PDB file of C-alpha atoms in Angstrom:
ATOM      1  CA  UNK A   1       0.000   0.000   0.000  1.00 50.00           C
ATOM      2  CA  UNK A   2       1.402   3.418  -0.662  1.00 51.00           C
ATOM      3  CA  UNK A   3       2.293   6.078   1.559  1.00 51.00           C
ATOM      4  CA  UNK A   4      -0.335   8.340   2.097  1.00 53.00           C
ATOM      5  CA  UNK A   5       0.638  12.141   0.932  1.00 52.00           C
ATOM      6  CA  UNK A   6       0.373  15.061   3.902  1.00 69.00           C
ATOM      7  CA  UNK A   7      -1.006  17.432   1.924  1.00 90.00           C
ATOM      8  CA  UNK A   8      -0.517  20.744   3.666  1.00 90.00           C
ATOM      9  CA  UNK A   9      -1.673  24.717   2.670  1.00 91.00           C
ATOM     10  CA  UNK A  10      -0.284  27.511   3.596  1.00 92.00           C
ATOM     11  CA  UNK A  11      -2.536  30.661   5.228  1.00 92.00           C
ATOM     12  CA  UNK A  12      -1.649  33.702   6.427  1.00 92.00           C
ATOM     13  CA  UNK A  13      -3.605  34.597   9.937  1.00 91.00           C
ATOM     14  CA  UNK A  14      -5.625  37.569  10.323  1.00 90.00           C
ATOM     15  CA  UNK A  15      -6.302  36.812  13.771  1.00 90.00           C
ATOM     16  CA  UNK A  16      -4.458  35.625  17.101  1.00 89.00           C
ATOM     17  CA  UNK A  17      -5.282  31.632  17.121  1.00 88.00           C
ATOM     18  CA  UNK A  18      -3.780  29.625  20.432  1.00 82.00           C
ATOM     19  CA  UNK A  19      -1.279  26.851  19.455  1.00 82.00           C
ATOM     20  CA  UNK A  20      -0.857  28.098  16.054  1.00 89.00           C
ATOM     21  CA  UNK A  21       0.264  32.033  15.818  1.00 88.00           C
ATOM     22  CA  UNK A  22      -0.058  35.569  16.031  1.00 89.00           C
ATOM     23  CA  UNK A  23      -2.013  37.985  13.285  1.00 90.00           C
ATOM     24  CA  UNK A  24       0.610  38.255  10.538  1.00 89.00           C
ATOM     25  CA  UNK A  25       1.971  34.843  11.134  1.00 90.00           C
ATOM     26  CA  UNK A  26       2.464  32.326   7.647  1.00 91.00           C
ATOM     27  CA  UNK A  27       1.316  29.160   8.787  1.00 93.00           C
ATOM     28  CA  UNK A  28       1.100  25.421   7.381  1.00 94.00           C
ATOM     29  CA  UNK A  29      -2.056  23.476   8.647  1.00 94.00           C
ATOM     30  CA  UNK A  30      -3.808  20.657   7.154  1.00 94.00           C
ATOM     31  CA  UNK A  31      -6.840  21.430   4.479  1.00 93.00           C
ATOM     32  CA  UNK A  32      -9.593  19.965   6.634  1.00 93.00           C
ATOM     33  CA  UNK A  33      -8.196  22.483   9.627  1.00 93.00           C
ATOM     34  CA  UNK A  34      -8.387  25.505   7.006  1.00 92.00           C
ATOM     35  CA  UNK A  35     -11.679  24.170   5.274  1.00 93.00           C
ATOM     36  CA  UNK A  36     -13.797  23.424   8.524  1.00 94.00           C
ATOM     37  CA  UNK A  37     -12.070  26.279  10.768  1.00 93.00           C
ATOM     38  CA  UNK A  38      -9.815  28.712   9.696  1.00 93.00           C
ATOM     39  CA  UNK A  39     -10.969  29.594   6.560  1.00 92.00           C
ATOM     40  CA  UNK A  40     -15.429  30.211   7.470  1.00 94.00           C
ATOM     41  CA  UNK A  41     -14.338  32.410  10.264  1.00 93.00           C
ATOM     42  CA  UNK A  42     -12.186  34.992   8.380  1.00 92.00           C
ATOM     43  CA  UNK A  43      -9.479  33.634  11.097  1.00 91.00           C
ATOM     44  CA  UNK A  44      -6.554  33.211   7.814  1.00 92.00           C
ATOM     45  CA  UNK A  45      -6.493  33.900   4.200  1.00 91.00           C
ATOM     46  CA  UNK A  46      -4.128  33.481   1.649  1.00 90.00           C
ATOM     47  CA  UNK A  47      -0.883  35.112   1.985  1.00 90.00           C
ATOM     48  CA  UNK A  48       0.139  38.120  -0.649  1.00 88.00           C
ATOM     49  CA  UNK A  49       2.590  40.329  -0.074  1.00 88.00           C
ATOM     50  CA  UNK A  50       0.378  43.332   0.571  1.00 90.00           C
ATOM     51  CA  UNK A  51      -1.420  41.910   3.262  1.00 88.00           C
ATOM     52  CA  UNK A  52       1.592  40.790   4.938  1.00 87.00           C
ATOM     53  CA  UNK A  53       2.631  44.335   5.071  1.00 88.00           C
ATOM     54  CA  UNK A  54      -0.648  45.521   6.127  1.00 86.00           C
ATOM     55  CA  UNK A  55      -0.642  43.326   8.874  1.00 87.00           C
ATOM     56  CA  UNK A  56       2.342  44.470  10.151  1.00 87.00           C
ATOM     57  CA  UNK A  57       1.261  47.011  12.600  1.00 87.00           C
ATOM     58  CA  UNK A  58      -1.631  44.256  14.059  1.00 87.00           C
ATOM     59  CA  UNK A  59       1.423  41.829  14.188  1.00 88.00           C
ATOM     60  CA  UNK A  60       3.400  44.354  16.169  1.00 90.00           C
ATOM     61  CA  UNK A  61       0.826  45.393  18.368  1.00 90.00           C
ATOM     62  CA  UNK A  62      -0.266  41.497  19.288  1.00 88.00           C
ATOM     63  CA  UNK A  63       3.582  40.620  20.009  1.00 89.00           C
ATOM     64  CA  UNK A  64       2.875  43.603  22.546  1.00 91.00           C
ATOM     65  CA  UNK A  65       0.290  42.058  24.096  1.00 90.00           C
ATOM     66  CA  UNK A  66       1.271  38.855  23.901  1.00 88.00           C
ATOM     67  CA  UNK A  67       4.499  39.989  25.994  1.00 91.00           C
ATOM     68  CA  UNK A  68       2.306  41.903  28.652  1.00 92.00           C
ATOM     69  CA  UNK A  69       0.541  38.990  29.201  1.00 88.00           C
ATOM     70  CA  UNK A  70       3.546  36.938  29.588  1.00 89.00           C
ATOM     71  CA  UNK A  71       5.038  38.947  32.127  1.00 91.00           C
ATOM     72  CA  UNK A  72       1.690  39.114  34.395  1.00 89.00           C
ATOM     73  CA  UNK A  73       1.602  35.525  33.755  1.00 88.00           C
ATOM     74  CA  UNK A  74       5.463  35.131  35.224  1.00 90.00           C
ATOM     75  CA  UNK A  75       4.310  37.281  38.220  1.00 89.00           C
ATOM     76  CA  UNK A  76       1.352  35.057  38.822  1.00 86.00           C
ATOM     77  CA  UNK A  77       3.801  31.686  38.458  1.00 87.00           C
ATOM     78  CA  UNK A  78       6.501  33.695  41.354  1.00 88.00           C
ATOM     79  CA  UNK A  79       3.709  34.177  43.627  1.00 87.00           C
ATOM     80  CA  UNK A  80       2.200  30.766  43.257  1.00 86.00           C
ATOM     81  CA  UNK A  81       5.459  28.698  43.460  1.00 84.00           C
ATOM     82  CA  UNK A  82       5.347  26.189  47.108  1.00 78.00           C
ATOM     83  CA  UNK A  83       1.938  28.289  47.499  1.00 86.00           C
ATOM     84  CA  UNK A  84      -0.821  26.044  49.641  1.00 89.00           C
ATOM     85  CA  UNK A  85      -4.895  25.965  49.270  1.00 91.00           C
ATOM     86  CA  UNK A  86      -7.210  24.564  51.879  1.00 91.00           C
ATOM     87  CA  UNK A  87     -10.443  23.258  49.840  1.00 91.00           C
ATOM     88  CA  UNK A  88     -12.937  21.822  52.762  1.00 91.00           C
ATOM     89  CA  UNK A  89     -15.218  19.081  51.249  1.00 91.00           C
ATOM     90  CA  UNK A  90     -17.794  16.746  52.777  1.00 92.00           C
ATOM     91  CA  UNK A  91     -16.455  12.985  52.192  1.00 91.00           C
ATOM     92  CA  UNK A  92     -17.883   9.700  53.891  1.00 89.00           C
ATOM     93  CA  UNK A  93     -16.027   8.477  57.569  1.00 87.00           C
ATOM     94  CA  UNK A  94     -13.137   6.744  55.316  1.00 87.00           C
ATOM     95  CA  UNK A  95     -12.550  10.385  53.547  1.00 87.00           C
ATOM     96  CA  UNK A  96     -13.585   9.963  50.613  1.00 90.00           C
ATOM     97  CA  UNK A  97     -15.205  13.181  48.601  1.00 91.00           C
ATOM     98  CA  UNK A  98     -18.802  12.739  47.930  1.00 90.00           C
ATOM     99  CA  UNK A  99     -18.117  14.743  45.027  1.00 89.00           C
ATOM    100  CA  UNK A 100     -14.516  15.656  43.671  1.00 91.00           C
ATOM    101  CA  UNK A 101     -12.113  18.603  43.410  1.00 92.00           C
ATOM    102  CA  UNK A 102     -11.910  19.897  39.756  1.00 92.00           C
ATOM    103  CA  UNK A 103      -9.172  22.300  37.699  1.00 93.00           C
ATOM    104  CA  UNK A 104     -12.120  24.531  37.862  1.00 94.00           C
ATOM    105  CA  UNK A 105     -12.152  23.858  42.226  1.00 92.00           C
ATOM    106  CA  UNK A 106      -8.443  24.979  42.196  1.00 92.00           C
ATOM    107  CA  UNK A 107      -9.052  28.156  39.520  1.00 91.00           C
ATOM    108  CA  UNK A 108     -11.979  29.366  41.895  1.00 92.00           C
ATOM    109  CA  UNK A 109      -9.740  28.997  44.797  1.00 89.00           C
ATOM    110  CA  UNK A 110      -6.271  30.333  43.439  1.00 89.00           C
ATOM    111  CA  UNK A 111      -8.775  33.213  42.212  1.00 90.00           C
ATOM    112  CA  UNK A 112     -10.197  33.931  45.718  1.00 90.00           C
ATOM    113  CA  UNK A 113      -6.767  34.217  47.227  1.00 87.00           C
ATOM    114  CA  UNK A 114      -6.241  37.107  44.153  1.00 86.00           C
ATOM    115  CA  UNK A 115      -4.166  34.730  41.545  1.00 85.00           C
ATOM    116  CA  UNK A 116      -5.478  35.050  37.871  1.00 84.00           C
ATOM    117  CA  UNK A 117      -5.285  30.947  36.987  1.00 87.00           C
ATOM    118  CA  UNK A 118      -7.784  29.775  33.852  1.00 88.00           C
ATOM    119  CA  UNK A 119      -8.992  26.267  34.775  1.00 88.00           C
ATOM    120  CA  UNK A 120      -7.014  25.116  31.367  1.00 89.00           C
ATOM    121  CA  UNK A 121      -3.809  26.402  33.407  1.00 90.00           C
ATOM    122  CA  UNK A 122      -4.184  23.684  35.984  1.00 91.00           C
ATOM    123  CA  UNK A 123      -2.518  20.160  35.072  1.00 91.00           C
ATOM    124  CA  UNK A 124      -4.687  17.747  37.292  1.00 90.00           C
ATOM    125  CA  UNK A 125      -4.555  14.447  35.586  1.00 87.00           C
ATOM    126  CA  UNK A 126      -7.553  12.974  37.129  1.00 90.00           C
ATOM    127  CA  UNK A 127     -10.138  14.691  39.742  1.00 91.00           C
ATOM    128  CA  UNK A 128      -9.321  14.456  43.382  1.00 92.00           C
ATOM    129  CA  UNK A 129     -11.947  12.181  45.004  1.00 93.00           C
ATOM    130  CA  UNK A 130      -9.940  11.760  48.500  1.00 92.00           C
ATOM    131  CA  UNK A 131      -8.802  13.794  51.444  1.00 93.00           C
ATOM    132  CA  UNK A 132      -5.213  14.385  51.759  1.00 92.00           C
ATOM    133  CA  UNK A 133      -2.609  16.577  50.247  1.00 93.00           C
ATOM    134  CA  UNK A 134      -1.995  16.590  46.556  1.00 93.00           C
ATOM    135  CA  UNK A 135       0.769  18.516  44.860  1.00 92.00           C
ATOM    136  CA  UNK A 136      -0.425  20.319  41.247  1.00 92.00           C
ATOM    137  CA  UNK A 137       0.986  22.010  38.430  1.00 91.00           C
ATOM    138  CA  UNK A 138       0.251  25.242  37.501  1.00 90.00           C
ATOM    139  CA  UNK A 139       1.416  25.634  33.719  1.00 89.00           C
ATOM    140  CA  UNK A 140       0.819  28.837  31.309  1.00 86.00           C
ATOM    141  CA  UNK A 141       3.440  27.781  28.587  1.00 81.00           C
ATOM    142  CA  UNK A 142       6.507  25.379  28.833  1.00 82.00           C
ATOM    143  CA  UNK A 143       8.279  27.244  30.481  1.00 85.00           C
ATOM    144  CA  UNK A 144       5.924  29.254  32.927  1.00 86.00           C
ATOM    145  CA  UNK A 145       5.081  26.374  35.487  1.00 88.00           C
ATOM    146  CA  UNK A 146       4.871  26.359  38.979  1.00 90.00           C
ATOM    147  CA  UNK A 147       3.770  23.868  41.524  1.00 91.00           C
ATOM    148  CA  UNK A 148       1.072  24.384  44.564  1.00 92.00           C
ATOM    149  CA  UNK A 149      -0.256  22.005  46.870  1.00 92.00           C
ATOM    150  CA  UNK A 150      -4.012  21.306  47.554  1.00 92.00           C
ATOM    151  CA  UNK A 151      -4.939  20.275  51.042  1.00 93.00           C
ATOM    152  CA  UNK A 152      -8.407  18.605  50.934  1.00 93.00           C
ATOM    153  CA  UNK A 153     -10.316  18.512  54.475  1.00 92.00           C
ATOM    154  CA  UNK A 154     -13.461  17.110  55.888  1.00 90.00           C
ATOM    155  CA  UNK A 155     -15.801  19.652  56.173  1.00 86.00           C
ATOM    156  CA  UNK A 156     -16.576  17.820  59.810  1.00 78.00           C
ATOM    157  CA  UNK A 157     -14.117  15.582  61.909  1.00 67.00           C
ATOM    158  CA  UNK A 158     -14.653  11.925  61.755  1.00 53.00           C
ATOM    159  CA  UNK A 159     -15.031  11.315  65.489  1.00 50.00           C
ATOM    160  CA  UNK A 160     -17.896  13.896  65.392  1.00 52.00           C
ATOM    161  CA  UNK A 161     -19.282  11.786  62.752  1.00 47.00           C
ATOM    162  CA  UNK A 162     -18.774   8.380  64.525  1.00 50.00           C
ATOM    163  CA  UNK A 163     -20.571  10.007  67.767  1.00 50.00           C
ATOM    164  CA  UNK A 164     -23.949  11.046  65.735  1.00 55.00           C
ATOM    165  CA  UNK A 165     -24.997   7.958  64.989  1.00 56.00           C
ATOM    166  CA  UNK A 166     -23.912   4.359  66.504  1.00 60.00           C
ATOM    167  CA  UNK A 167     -25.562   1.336  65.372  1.00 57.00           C
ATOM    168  CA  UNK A 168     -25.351  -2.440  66.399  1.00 60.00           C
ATOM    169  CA  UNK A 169     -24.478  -5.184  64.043  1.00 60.00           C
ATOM    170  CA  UNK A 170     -28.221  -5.563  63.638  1.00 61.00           C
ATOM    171  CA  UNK A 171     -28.483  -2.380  62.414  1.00 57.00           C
ATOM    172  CA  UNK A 172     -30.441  -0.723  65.343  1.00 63.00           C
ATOM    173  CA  UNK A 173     -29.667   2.384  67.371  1.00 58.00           C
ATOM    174  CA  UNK A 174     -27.538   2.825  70.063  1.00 63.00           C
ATOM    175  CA  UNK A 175     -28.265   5.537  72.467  1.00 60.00           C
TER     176      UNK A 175
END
């Protein structure tokens, strides 16, 4: 069987698109990426040398942006480095959650405590569904990463749970 061709086209971007470039950038994608995407939303067209130049002063003014938001996103990272959140949850008498703690858990509490973090920022490979102490990245670009540790509590002791309610092997009360 023959190798299948990668057929790529090149697009010049009119607007800023994550993962791929800034306004003014050349880019190579894949047809069905500038068919189904790029291409119906007026996000890239195809490059001639007099839009590049009359993009220039969008590029310019993006890459200014672009590095503002860098360096509020490096402050963000310095503050948060070794940083430590208490999220209080209720969980079951063996502790664990009966719900879970989320990226979007950690944004709404790094937000609280006055730290700008997008729920996409937070690296949690799977929800937290126990009590205990967890340690999580924090990660804006490759190299803007920081890690912070998430304490989960009961939102009541266990003993005060045990003493609510005792019941007998049979099920019953005990008072």
């Amino acid at each position: 069987m023959p190798a299948k061709s990668t057929r790529t086209i090149t697009l010049l971007l009119t607007q800023n698109v994550e993962s791929l470039g800034i306004v003014g950038d050349v880019v190579t994608v894949k047809p069905g990426y500038a068919r189904n995407f790029l291409l119906p939303l007026g996000i890239a067209e195809a490059p001639t040398d007099e839009r590049v130049e009359a993009l220039k002063a969008a590029r310019a003014e993006a890459l200014a942006d672009l590095e503002q938001v860098r360096s509020e996103r490096k402050q963000i990272i310095d503050a948060l480095e070794e940083m430590s959140i208490t999220l209080v949850r209720s969980c079951n008498d063996r502790g664990v959650l009966y719900g879970s703690v989320t990226q979007r858990d950690i944004s709404d509490g790094l937000i609280e405590l006055g730290h700008g973090v997008d729920e996409r920022a937070v690296r949690l490979a799977n929800p937290i569904r126990r009590v205990g102490d967890y340690p999580v990245v924090i990660q804006f670009e490759k190299d803007l990463r920081a890690q912070v540790h998430i304490v989960v509590e009961a939102d009541r002791s266990r003993s005060e749970e045990s003493d609510e309610m005792e019941l007998d092997n049979a099920g019953e009360l005990i008072e």
